[in-house]
Tab-separated table of C-alpha atoms in Angstrom:
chain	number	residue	atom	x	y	z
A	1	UNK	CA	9.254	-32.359	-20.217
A	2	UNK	CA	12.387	-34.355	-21.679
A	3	UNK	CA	13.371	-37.413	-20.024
A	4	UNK	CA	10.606	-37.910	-17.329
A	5	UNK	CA	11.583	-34.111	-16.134
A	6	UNK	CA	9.330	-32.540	-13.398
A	7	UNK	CA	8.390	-29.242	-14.204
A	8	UNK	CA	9.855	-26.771	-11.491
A	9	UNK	CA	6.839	-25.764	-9.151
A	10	UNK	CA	7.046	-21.773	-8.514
A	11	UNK	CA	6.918	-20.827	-5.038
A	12	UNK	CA	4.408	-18.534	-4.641
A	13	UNK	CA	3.334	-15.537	-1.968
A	14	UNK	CA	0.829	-16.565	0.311
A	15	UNK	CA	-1.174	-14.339	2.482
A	16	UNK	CA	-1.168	-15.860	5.704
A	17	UNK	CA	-4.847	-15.583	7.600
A	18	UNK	CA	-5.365	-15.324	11.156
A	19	UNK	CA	-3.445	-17.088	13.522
A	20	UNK	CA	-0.344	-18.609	11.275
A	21	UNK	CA	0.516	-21.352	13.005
A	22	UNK	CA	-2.259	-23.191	13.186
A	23	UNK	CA	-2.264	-26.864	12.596
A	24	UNK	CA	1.019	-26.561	11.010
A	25	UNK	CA	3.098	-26.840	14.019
A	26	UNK	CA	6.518	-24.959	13.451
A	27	UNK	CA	5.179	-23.667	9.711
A	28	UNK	CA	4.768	-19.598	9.767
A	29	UNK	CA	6.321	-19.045	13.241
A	30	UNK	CA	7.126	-14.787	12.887
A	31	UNK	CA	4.594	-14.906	9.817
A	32	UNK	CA	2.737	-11.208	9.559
A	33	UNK	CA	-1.314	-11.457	8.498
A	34	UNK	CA	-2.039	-8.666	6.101
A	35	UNK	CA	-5.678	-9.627	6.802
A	36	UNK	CA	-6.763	-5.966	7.801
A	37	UNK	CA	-4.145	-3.935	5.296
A	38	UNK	CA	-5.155	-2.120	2.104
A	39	UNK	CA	-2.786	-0.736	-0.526
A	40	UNK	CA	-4.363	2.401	-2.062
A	41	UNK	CA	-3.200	4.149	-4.746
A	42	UNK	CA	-2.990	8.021	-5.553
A	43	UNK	CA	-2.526	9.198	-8.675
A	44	UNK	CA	-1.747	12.706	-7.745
A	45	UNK	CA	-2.105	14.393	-11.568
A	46	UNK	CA	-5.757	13.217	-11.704
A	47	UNK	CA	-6.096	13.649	-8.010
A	48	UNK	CA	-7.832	9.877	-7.877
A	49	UNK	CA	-7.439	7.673	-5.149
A	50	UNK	CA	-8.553	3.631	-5.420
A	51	UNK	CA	-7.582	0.740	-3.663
A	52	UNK	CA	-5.403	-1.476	-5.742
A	53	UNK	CA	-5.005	-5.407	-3.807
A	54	UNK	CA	-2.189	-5.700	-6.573
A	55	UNK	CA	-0.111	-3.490	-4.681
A	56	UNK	CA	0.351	-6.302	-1.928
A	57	UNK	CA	2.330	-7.984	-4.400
A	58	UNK	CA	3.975	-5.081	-6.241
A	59	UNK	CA	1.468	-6.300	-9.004
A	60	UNK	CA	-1.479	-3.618	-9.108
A	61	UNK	CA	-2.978	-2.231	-12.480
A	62	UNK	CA	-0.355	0.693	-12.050
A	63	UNK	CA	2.765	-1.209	-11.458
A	64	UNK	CA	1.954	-3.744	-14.322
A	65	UNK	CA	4.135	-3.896	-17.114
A	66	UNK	CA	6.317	-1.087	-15.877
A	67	UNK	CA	10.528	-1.994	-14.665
A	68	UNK	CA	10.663	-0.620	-11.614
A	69	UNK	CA	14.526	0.785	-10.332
A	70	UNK	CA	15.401	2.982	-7.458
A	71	UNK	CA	17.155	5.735	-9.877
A	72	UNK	CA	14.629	8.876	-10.563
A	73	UNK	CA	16.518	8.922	-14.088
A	74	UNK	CA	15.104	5.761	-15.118
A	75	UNK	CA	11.755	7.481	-15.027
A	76	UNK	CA	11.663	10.948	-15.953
A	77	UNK	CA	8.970	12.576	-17.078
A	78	UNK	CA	6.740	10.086	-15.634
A	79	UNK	CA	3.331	9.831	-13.764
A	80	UNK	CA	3.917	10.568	-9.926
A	81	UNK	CA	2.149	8.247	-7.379
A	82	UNK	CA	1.645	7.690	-4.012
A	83	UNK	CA	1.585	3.710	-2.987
A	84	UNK	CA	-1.170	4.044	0.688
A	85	UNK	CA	-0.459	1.707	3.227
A	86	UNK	CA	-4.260	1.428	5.306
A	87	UNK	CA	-4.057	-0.787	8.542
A	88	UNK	CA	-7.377	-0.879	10.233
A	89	UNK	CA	-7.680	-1.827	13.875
A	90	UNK	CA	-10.151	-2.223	16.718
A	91	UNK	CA	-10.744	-0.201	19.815
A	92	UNK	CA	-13.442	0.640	22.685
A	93	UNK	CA	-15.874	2.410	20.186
A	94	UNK	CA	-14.963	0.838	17.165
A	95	UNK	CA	-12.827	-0.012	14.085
A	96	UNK	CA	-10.688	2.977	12.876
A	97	UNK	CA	-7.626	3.844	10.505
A	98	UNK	CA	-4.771	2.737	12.700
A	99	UNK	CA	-2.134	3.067	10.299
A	100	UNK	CA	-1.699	4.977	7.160
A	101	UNK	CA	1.830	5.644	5.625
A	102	UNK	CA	2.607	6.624	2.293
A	103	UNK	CA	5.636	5.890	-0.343
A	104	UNK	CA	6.525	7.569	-3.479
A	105	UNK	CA	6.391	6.062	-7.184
A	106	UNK	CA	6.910	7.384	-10.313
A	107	UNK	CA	5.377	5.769	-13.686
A	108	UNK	CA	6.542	6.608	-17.251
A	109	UNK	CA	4.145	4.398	-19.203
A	110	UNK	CA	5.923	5.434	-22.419
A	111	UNK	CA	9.351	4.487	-21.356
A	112	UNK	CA	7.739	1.082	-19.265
A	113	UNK	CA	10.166	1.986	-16.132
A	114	UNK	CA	9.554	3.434	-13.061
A	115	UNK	CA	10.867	4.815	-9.790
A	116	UNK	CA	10.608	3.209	-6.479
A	117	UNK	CA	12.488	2.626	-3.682
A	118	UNK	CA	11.168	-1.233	-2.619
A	119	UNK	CA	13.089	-1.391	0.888
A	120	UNK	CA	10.968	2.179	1.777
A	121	UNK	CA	7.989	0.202	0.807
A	122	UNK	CA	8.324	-2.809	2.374
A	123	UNK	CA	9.486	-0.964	5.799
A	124	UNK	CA	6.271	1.749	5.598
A	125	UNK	CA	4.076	-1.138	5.414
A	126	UNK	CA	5.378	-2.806	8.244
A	127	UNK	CA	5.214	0.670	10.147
A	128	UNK	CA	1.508	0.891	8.950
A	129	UNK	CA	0.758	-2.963	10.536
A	130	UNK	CA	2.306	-2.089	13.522
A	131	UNK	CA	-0.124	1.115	13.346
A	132	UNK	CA	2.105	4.353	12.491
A	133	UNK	CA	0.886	7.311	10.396
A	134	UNK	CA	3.303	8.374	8.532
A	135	UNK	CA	1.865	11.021	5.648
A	136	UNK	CA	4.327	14.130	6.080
A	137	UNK	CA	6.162	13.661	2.364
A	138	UNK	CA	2.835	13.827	0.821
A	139	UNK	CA	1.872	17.058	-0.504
A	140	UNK	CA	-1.237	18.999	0.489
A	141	UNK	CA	-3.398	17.937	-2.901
A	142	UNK	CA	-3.003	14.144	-2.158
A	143	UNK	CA	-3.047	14.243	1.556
A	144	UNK	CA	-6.661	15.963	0.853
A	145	UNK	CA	-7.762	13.430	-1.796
A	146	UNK	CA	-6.468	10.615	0.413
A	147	UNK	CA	-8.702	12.458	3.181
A	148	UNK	CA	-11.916	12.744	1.162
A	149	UNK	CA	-11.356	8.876	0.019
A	150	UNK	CA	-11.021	7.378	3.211
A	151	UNK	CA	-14.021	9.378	4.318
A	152	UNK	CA	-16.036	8.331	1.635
A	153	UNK	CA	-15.231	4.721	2.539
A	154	UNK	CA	-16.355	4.726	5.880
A	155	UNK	CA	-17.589	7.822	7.630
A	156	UNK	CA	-17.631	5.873	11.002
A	157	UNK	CA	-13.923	4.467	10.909
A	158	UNK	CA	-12.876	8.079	9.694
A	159	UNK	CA	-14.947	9.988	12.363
A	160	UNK	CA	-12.639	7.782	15.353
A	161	UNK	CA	-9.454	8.314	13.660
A	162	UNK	CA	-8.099	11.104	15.490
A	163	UNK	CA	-4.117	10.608	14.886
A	164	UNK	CA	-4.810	10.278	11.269
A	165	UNK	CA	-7.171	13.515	10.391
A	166	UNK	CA	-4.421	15.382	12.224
A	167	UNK	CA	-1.517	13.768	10.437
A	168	UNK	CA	-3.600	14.907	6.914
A	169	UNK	CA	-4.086	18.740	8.588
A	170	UNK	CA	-8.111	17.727	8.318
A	171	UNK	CA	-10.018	19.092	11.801
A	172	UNK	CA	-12.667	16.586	12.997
């Protein structure tokens, strides 16, 4: 840098573990831990679900490179995709899906824009931390593929989550 310049240091997310304030007295009071949260990602014209840890940061393999804007125009003709919010959680028998919710993107690859609407996203995964299943604007092919996923993932956590197999119309 020109004339003894510091270079600007970029502030940078940080997922904060466990408890947040400790050892840092006042630092990350009303900090959230996204410790037990997964984004997964549906990609409902190839019926493929996969978790994507980009998604925390709005950075996963599908966002990449794409503009994202909250006008459908932008991105017509695109890709549709469903961004999955997974919150496990404990209880008596065991660790189960505590909260799911789902929000709605749209890729056009060609184009490099995309539809979402970030506030929805940001307030569905709070809603899945604070353990809501929310899954009713999905349609019936992607509630079933996120279904088969999660079972496929862990039969056990699947088998004791009750709320959620109803929420996805799937009977024990």
């Amino acid at each position: 840098m020109a004339n003894g310049e510091k270079p600007k240091q970029k502030m940078e997310f940080t997922i904060i573990r466990d408890n947040p304030t400790a050892g840092h007295k006042g630092f990350g009071i009303g900090s959230i831990s996204l410790e037990n949260v997964s984004p997964v990602m549906i990609d409902v014209e190839e019926e493929l679900a996969q978790v994507e840890i980009g998604a925390l940061h709005a950075r996963s393999k599908t966002e990449r490179g794409v503009k994202f804007t909250p006008d459908r125009k932008d991105s017509e003709g695109g890709k549709p995709y469903w961004l999955v919010w997974v919150a496990i959680d404990y209880k008596e028998d065991g660790p189960y899906y505590a909260g799911v919710t789902a929000a709605e993107m749209v890729v056009n690859r060609e184009k490099r824009r995309g539809y979402k609407n970030l506030p929805e996203h940001v307030n569905l995964l709070d809603k899945a931390l604070k353990r809501h299943v929310i899954v009713d604007k999905m349609d019936d092919r992607s509630k079933k593929v996120l279904a088969e996923f999660l079972q496929e993932q862990n039969p056990e956590l699947w088998e004791r989550s009750h709320q959620l197999q109803e929420a996805l119309g799937v009977i024990g």
